[in-house]
Coordinates of C-alpha atoms in Angstrom, one line a residue:
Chain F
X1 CA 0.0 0.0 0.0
X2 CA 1.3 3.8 -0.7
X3 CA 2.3 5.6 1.6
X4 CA 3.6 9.2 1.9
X5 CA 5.3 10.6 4.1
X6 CA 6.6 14.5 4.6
X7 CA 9.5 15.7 6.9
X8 CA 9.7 17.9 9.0
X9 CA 6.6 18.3 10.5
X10 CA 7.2 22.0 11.0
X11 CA 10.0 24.8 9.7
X12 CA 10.5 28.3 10.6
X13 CA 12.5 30.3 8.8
X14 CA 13.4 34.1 8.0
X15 CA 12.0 36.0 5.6
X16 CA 14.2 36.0 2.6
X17 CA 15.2 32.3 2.8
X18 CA 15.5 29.2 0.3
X19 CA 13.4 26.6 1.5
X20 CA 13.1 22.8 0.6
X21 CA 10.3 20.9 1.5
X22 CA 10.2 16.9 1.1
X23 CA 8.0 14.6 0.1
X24 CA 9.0 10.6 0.2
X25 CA 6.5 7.8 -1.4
X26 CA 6.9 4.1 -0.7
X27 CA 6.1 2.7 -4.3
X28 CA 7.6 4.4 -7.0
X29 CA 5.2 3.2 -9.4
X30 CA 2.8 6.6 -9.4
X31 CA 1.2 8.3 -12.3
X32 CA 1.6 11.6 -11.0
X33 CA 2.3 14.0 -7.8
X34 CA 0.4 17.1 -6.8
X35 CA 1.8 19.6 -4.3
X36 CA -1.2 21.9 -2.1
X37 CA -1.4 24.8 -0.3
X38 CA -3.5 24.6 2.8
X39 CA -4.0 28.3 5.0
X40 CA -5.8 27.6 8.8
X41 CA -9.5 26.3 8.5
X42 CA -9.3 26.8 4.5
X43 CA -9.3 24.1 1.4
X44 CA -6.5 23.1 -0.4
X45 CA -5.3 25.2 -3.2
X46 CA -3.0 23.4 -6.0
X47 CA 0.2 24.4 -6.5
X48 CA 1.9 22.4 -8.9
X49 CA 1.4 18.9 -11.2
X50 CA 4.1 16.6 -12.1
X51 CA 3.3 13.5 -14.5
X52 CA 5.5 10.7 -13.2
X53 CA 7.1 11.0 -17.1
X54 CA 8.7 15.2 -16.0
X55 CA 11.3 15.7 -13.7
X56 CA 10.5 18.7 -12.5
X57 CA 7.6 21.7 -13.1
X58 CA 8.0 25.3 -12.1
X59 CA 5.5 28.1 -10.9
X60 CA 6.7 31.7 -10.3
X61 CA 9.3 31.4 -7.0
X62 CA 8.2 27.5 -6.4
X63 CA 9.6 24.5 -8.5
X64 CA 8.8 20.8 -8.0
X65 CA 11.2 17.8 -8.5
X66 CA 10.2 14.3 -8.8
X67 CA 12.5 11.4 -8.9
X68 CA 10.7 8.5 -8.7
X69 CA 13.3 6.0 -8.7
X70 CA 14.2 6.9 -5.4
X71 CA 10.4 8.0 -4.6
X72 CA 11.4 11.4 -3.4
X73 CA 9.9 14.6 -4.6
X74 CA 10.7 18.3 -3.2
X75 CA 9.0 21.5 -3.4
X76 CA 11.8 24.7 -3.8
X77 CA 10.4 28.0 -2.3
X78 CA 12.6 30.7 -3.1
X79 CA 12.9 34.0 -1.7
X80 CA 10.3 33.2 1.1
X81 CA 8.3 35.7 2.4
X82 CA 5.3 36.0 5.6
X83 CA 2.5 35.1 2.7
X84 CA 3.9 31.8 1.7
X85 CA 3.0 30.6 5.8
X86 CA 0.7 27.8 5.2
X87 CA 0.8 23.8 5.3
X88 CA 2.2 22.4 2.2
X89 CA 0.9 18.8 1.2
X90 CA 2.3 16.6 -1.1
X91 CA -0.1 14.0 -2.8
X92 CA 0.8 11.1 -5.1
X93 CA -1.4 9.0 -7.3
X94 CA -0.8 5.8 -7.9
X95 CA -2.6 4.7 -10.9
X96 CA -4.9 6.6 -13.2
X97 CA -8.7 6.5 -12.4
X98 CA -7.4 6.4 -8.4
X99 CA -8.0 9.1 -5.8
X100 CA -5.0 11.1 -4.3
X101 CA -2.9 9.6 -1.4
X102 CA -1.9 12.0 0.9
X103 CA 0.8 13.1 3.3
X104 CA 0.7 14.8 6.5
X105 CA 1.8 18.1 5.8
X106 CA 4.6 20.4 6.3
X107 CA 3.9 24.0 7.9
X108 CA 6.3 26.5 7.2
X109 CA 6.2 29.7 9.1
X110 CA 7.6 32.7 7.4
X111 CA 9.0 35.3 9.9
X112 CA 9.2 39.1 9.4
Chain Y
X1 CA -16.9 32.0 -11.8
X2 CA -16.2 28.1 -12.0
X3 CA -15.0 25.8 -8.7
X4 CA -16.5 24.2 -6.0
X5 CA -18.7 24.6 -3.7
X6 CA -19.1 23.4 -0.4
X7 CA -22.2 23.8 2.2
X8 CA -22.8 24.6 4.8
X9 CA -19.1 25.8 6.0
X10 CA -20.3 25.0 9.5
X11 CA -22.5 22.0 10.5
X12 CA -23.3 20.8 14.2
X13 CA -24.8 17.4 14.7
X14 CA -27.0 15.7 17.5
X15 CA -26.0 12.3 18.6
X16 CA -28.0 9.9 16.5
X17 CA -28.6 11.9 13.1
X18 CA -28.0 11.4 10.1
X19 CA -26.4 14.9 7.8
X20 CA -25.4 15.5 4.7
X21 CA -22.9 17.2 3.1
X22 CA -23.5 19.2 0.1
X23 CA -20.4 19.5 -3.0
X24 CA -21.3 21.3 -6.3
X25 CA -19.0 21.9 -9.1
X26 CA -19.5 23.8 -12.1
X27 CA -16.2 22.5 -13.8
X28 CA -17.5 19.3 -15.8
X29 CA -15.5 17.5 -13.7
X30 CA -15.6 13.8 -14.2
X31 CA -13.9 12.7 -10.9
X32 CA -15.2 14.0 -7.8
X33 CA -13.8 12.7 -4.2
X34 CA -14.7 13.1 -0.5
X35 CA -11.7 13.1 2.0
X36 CA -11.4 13.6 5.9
X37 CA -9.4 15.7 7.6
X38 CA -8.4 15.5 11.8
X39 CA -5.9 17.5 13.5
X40 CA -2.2 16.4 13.2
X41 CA -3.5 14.0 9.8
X42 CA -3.1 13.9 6.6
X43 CA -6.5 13.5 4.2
X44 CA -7.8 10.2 4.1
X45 CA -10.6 9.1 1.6
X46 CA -13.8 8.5 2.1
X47 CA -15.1 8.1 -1.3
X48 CA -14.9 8.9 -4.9
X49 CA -16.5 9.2 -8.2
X50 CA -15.1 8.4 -11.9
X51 CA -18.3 9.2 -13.6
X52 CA -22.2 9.8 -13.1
X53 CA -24.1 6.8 -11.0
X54 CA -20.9 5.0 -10.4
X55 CA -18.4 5.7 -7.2
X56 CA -15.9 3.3 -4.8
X57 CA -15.5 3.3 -1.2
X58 CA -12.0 4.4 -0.2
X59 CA -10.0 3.8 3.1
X60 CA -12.3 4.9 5.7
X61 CA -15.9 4.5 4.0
X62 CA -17.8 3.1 6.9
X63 CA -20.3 5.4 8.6
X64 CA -21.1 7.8 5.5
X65 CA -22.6 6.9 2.0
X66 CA -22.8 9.0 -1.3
X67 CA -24.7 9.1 -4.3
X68 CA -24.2 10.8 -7.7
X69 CA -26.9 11.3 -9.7
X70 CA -25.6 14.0 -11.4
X71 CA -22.3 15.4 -13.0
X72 CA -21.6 18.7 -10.5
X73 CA -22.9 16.9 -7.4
X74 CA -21.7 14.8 -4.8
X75 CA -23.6 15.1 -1.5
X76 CA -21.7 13.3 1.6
X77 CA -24.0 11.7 4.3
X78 CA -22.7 11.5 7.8
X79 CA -24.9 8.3 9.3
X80 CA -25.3 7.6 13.2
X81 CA -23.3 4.5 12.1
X82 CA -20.0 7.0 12.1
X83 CA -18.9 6.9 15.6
X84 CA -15.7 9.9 15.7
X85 CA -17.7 12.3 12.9
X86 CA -16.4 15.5 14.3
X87 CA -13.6 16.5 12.1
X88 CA -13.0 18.7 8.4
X89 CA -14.4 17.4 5.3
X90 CA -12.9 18.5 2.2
X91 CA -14.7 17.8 -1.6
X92 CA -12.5 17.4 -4.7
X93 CA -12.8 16.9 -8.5
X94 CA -10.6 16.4 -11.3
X95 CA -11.5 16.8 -15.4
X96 CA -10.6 13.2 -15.2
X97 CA -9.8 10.6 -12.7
X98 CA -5.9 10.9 -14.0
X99 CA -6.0 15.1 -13.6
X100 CA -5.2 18.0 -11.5
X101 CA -7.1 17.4 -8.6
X102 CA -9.0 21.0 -7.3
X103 CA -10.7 21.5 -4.0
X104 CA -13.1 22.9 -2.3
X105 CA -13.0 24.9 1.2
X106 CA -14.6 22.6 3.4
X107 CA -17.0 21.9 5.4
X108 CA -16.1 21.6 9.7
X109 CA -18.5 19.2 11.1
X110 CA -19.0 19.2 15.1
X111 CA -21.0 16.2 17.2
X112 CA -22.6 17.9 20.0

């Protein structure tokens, strides 16, 4: 059974700052990955797709890798600032026509 | 001004009843998907939905049901049958079960 897990559990960092956030998957056999925003008491907003074929897909100041030989995908955040304080979850799916598996989360917060 | 809809945002439950949870898209979305979020969790399914009249249970189906009768809906009932209901429940839907996935912002049910 897939499973996904997300570490660390929490990072705080300064404003300004690189960031990576990781994302490990059990089987490497997925079809794609999805990365999400979540803000307190709010849905999930997408914030990146990567077919299991790319390597990597890129979004203003956030790019995605995927390496799914050694099931490991991260999410870049450069130049952080106070807005990008959310929970970021990283989602894989296994097979097409199957539902998202999810991790726990990551939340980042951004100080001033 | 396409996306989904979830109502109500807040829902409070007696012991004992039965609610249900309303999720309207206005994408033509195939996929749709039901997931459950608690504190300090990731999302697990509840359910989901490749195409109109047809749907799966996913990893924690017992204690809710769904139906979908047509393309933008996908109502969620909360039976007495659920013992822990209290918790964040978060509608999705994708153009196809293989897609982006996009959500809505949830619906925070409380048992009191």
């Amino acid at each position: 059974k897939q499973e996904v897990t997300q570490i660390p559990a929490a990072l705080s960092v300064p404003e300004g700052e690189n960031l990576v956030l990781n994302c490990s998957f059990t089987d490497s056999a997925i079809y794609n990955l999805q990365w999400f925003r979540q803000d307190p008491g709010k849905g999930l907003t997408s914030l990146l797709l990567i077919q299991s074929s790319q390597r990597e897909q890129t979004s203003g100041r956030l790019n995605a890798s995927l390496d799914k030989s050694s099931g490991r995908s991260t999410l870049y955040i450069a130049a952080s600032q106070p807005g990008d304080s959310a929970t970021y979850l990283c989602a894989v799916r296994s097979q097409a026509g199957t539902a998202l598996i999810f991790g726990k989360g990551t939340t980042l917060s951004v100080s001033s | 001004d396409g996306g989904i809809t979830q109502s109500p945002k807040y829902l409070f439950r007696k012991e004992g009843q039965n609610v249900t949870l309303s999720c309207e898209q206005n994408l033509n979305h195939d996929a749709m998907y039901w997931y459950r979020q608690d504190p300090g969790q990731g999302l697990r399914l509840i359910y989901y939905s490749q195409i109109v009249n047809d749907f799966q249970k996913g990893d924690i189906a017992e204690g809710y049901s769904v139906s979908r009768e047509k393309k933008e809906s996908f109502p969620l009932t909360v039976t007495s049958a659920q013992k822990n209901p209290t918790a964040f429940y978060l509608c999705a839907s994708s153009i196809s079960g293989s897609r982006e996935a996009f959500f809505g912002q949830g619906t925070r049910l409380t048992v009191v």
